[in-house]
CSV table of C-alpha atoms in Angstrom, one decimal:
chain,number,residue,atom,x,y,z
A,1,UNK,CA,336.4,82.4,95.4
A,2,UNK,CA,340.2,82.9,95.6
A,3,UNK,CA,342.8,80.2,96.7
A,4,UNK,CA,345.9,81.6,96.9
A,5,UNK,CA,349.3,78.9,96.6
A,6,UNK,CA,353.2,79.9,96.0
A,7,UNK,CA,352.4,83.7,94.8
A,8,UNK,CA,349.5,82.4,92.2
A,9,UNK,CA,346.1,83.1,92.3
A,10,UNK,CA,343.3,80.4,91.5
A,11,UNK,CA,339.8,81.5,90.7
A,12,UNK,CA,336.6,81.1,88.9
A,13,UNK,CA,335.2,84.2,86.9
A,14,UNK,CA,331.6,84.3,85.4
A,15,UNK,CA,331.9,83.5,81.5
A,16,UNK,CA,328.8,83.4,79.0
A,17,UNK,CA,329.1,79.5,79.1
A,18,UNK,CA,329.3,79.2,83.2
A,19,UNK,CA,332.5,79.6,84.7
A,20,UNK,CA,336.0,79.9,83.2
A,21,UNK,CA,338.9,79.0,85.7
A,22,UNK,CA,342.0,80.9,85.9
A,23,UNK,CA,345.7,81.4,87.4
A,24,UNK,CA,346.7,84.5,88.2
A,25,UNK,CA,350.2,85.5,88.9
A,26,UNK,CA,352.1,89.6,89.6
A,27,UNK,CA,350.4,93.1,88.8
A,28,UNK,CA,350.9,95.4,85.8
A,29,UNK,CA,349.1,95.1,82.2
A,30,UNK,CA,347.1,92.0,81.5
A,31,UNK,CA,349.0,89.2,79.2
A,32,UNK,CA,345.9,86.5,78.9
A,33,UNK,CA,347.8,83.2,78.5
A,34,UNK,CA,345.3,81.0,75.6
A,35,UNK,CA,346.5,77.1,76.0
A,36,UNK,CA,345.7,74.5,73.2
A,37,UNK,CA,344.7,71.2,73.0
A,38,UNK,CA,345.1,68.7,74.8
A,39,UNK,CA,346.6,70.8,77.9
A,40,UNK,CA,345.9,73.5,80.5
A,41,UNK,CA,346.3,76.4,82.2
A,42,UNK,CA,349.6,74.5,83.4
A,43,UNK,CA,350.8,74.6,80.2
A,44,UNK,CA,352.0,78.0,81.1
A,45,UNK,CA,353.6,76.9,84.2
A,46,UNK,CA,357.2,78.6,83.2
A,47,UNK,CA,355.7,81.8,81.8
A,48,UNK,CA,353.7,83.1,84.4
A,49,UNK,CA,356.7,83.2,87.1
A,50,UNK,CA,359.2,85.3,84.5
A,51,UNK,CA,356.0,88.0,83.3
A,52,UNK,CA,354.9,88.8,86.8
A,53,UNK,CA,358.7,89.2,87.4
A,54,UNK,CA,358.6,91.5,84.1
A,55,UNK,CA,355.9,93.6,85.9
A,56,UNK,CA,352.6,92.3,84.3
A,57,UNK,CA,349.5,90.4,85.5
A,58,UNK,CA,349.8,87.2,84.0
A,59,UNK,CA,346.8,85.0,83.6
A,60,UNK,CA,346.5,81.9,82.5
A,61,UNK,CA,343.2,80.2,81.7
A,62,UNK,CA,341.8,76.6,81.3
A,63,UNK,CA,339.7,77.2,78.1
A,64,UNK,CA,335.8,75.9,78.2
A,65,UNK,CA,335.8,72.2,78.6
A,66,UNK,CA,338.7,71.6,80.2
A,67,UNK,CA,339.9,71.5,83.8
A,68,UNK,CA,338.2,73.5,86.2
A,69,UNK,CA,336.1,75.7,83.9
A,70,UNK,CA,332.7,74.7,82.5
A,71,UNK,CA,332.3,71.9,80.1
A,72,UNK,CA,328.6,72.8,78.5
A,73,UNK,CA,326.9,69.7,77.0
A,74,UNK,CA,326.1,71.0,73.4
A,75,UNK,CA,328.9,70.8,71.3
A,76,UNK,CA,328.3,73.8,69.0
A,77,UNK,CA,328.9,75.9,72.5
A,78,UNK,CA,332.5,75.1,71.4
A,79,UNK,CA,332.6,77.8,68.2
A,80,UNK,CA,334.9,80.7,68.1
A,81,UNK,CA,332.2,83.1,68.8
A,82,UNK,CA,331.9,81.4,71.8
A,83,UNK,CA,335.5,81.2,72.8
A,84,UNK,CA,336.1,84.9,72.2
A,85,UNK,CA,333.7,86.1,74.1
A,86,UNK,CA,334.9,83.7,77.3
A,87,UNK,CA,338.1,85.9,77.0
A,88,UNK,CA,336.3,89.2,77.0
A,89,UNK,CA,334.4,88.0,79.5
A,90,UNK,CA,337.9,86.9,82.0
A,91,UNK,CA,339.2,90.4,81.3
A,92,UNK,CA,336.2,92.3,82.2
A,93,UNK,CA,336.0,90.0,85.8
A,94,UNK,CA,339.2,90.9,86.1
A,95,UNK,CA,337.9,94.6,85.8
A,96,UNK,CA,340.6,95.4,83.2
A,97,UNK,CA,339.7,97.3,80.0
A,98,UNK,CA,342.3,95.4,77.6
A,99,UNK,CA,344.7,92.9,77.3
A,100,UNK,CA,347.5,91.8,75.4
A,101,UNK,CA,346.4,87.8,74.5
A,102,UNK,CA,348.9,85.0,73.7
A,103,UNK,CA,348.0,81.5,72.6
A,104,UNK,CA,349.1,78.2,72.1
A,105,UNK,CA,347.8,75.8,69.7
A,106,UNK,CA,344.2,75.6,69.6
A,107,UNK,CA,345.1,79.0,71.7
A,108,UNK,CA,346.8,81.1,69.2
A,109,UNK,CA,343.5,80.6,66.7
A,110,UNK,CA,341.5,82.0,69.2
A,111,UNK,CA,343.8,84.3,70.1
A,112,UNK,CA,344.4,85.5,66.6
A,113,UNK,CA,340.1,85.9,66.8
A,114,UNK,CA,340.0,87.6,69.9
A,115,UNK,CA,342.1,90.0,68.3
A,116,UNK,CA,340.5,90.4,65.0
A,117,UNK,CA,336.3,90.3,66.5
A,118,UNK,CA,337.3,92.7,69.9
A,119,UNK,CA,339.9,94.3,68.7
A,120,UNK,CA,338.8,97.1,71.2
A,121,UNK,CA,339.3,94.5,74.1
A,122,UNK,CA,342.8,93.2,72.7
A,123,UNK,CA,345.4,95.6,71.8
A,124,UNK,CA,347.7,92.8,70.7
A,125,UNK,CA,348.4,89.0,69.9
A,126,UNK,CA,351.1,86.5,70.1
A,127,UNK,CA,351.2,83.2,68.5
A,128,UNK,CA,353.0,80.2,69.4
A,129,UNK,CA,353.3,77.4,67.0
A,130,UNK,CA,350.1,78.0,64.9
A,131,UNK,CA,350.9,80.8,62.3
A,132,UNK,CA,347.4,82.9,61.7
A,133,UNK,CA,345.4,81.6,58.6
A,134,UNK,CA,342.4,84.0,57.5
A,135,UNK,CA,339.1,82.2,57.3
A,136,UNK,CA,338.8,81.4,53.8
A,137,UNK,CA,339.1,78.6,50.9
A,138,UNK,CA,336.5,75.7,50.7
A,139,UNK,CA,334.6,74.1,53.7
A,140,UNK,CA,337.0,73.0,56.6
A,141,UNK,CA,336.4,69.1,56.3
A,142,UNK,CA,336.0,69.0,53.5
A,143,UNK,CA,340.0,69.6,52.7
A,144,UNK,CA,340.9,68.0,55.6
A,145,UNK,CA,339.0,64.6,53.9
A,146,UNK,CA,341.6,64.9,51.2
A,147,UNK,CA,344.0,64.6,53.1
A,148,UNK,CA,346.2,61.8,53.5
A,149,UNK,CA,345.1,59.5,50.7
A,150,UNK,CA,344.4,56.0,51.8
A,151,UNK,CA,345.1,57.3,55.7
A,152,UNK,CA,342.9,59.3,57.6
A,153,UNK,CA,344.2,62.8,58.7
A,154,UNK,CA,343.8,63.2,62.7
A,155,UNK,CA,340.9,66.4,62.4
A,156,UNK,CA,338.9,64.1,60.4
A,157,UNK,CA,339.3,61.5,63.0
A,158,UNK,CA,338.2,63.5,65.5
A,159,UNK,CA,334.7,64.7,63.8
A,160,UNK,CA,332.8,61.6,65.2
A,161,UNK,CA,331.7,62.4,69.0
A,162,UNK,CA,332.4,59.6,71.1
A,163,UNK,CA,335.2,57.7,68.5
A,164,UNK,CA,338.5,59.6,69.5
A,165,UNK,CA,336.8,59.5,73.4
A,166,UNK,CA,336.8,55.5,72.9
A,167,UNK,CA,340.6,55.8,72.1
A,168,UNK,CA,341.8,57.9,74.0
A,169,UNK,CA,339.9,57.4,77.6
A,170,UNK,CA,340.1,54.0,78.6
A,171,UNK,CA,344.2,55.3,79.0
A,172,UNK,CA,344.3,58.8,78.9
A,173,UNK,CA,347.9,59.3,81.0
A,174,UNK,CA,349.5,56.6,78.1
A,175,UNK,CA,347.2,58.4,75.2
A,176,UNK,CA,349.0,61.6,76.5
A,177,UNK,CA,352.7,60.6,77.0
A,178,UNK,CA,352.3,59.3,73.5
A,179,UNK,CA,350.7,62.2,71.9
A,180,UNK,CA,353.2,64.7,73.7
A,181,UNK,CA,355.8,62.5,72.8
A,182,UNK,CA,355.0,62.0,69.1
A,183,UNK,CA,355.0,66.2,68.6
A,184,UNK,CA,358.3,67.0,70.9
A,185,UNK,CA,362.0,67.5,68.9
A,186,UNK,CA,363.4,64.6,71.4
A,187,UNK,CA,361.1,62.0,71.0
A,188,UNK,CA,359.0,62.6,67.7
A,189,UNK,CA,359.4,59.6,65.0
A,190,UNK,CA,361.6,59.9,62.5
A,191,UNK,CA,360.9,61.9,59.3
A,192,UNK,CA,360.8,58.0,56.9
A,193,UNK,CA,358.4,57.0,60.0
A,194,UNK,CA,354.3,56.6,59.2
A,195,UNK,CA,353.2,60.6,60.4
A,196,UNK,CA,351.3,60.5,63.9
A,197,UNK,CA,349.1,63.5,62.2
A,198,UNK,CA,347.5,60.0,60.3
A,199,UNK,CA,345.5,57.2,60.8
A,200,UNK,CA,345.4,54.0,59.2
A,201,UNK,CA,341.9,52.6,57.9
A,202,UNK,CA,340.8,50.7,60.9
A,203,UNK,CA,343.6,52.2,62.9
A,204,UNK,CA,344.3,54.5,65.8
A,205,UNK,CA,346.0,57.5,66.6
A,206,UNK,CA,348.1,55.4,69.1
A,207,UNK,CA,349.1,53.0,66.6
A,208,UNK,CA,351.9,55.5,65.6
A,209,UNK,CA,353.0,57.3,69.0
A,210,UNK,CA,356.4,56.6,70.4
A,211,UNK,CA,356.0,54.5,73.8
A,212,UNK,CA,358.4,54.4,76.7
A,213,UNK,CA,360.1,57.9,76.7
A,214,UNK,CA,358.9,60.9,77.7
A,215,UNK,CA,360.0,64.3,76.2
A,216,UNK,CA,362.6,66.2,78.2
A,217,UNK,CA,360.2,68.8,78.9
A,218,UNK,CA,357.8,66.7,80.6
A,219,UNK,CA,358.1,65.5,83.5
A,220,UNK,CA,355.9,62.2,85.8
A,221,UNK,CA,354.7,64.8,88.0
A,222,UNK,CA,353.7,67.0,84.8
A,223,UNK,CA,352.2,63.8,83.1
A,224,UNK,CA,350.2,63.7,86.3
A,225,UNK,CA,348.8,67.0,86.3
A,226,UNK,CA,347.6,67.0,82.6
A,227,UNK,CA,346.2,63.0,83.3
A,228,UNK,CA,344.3,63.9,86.4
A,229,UNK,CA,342.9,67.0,84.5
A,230,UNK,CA,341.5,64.6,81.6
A,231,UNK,CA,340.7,61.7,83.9
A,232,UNK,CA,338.4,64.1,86.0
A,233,UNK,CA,336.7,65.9,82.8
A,234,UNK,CA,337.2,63.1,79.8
A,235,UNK,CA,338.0,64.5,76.5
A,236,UNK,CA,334.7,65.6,75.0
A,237,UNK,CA,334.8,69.4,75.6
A,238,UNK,CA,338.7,69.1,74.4
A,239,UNK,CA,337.6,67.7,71.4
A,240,UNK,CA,334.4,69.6,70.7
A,241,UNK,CA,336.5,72.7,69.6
A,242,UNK,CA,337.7,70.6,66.3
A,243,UNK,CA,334.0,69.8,66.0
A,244,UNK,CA,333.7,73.5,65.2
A,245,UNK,CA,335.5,74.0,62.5
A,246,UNK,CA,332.5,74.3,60.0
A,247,UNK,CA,330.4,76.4,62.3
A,248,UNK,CA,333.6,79.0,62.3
A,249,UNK,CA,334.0,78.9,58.7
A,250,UNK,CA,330.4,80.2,58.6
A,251,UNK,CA,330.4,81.8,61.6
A,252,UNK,CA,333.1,84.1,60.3
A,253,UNK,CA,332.3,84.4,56.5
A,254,UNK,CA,332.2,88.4,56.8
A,255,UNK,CA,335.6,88.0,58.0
A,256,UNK,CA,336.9,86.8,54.8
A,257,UNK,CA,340.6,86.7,54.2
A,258,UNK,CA,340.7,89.6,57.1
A,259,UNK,CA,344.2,90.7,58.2
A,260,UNK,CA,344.8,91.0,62.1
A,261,UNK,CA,345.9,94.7,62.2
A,262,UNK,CA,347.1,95.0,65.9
A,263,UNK,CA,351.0,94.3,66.8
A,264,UNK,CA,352.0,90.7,67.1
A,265,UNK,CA,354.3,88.3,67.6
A,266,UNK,CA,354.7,84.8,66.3
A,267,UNK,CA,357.2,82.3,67.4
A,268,UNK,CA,356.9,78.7,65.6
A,269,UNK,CA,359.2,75.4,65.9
A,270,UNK,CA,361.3,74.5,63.2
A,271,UNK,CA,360.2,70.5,63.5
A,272,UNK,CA,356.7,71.3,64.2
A,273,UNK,CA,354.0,70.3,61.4
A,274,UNK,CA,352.2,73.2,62.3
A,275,UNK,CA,355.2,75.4,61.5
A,276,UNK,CA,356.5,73.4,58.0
A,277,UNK,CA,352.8,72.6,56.8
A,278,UNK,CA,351.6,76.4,57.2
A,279,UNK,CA,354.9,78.3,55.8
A,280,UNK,CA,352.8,79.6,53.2
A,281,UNK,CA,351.3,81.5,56.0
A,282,UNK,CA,353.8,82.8,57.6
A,283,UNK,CA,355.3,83.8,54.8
A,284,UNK,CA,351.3,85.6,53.9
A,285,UNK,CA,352.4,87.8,57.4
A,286,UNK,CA,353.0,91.3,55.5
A,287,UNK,CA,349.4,90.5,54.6
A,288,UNK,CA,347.9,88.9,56.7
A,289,UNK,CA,349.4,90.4,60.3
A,290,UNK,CA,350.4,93.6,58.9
A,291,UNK,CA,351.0,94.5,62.6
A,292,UNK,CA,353.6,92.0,63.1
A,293,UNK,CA,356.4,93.1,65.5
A,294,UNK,CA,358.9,89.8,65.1
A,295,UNK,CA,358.4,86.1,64.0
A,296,UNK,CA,360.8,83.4,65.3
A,297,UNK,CA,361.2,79.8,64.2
A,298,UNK,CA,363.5,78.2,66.6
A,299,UNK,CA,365.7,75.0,65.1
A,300,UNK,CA,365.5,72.0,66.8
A,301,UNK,CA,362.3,73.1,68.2
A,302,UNK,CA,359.0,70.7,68.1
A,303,UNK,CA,355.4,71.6,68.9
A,304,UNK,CA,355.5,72.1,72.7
A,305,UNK,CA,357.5,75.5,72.0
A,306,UNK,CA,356.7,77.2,75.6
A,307,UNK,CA,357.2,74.0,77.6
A,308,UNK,CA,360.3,72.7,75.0
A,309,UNK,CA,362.0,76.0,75.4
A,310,UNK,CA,360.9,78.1,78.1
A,311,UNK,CA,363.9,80.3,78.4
A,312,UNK,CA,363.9,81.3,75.1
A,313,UNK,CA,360.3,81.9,74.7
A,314,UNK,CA,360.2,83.7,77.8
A,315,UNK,CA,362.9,86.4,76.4
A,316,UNK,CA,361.0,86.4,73.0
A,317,UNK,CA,358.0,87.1,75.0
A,318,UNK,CA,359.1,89.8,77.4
A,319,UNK,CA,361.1,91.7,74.8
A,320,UNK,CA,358.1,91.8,72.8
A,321,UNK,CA,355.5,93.1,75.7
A,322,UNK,CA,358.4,95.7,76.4
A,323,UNK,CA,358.4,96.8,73.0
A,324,UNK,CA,354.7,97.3,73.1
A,325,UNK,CA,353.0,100.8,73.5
A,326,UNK,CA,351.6,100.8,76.8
């Protein structure tokens, strides 16, 4: 079932876990558009104009368990595996034979995995914010519990079903000005302020997010979109993919320190944890995306980097599909 609005394309495509929602916007090559957590298809909103206008077919998905595409119950139907094969399964609906997938977050991870599992499905990879880290080192929660020392580091806070739901539901359009707040260049605490990545014993995640402004890239009606999404689906799918994290690591054990060989592109913000905390792995890139076509760390730039700075992503992005063999 299509619904066609201002030149984009809503629809539902069959997906090993029910359904997976899409938008759907110009003609040409597939670029599948991966969003993170906690956003949307919408999170795409500036992109998908400016590559249909670049001559692709721009799609963005909501990934399972949020927005309009199935939420299954069990909460190991959140693993990689999993996620993967829902994007195998969009471009095949879309009766494509490959794609060129970029992602976000959460996004770029399975992006990067998409890449590296069907590499016969995806030809290339971009990835915004979260440099690619092969699957390797100890168990996932268990460095993530050493974290922090007397604080709790926010993955380990959100192992628990039910206890970041409790937080973050009874308010989730506050919960989310706060969290996109506390990860955006204008409005993220200061660097001598207690780190919103923590929580104190006893605490909340909220305890630490600024409150009354919201970032310049987002506005009311766009805290409205992301709010109504949550409100209507609660946060448990969202959150099941960090509940995953062990399953991957042994999910993916044959994939061991595996480089990503296909071209790619990363683009990271200069302020953003994800960026500063991983440099080891971008700097690992001759390595570990031996592929790579360009990597860009914009100053000034905080997590949000395709809704912060759409312009410039969007020339970062189309240069690099144009440079791509087609």
């Amino acid at each position: 079932m299509a619904q066609h609005s201002s030149e984009i394309t809503h629809r539902s495509v069959p997906s090993p876990g029910g359904r997976i929602h899409l938008v759907e916007r110009g003609t040409g090559p597939l670029v599948l558009l991966v969003h993170g957590f906690p956003e949307s298809w919408y999170s795409w909103r500036h992109q998908l104009p400016v590559l249909a206008a670049a001559g692709y077919r721009a799609v963005a998905i909501d990934v399972r368990g949020y927005g309009r595409s199935s939420k299954p119950a069990a909460a190991h139907a959140y693993r990689m595996l999993d996620l993967v094969e829902d994007n195998v399964a969009v471009v095949r609906a879309l009766s494509e034979e490959s794609a060129v997938v970029v992602g976000h977050d959460w996004g770029a991870t399975v992006a990067a995995y998409s890449a590296l599992l069907r590499p016969e499905v995806f030809r290339s990879v971009g990835l915004l914010s979260v440099p690619y880290t092969p699957r390797g080192g100890p168990r996932p929660t268990s460095v993530f519990a050493r974290m922090g020392g007397d604080e709790e580091f926010y993955v380990s806070y959100f192992q628990e079903p039910g206890r970041a739901e409790a937080e973050i539901e009874p308010d989730v359009r506050g919960w989310l000005a706060g969290f996109y707040a506390a990860l955006s260049a204008d409005t993220m605490p200061a660097a001598d302020a207690p780190d919103p990545h923590f929580v104190s014993r006893g605490g909340t995640l909220r305890d630490r997010f600024p409150v009354g402004r919201l970032p310049g890239w987002l506005s009311e009606r766009d805290l409205d979109f992301y709010a109504a999404e949550f409100e209507r689906t609660g946060l448990t799918g969202a959150l099941n993919r960090y509940r995953n994290m062990d399953r991957d690591w042994e999910d993916l054990a044959a994939f061991d320190g595996a480089p990503v060989p296909q071209p790619s592109l990363f683009v990271g913000g200069a302020l953003d944890a994800s960026t500063t905390w991983l440099a080891d792995a971008i700097r690992a890139y001759p390595d570990t995306l031996p592929g790579l076509v360009s990597s860009h760390v914009l100053d000034g730039c905080g997590h949000w980097i395709q809704q912060e700075r759409p312009a410039e992503v969007n020339r970062i992005l189309t240069d690099w599909l144009a440079a791509l063999p087609r």
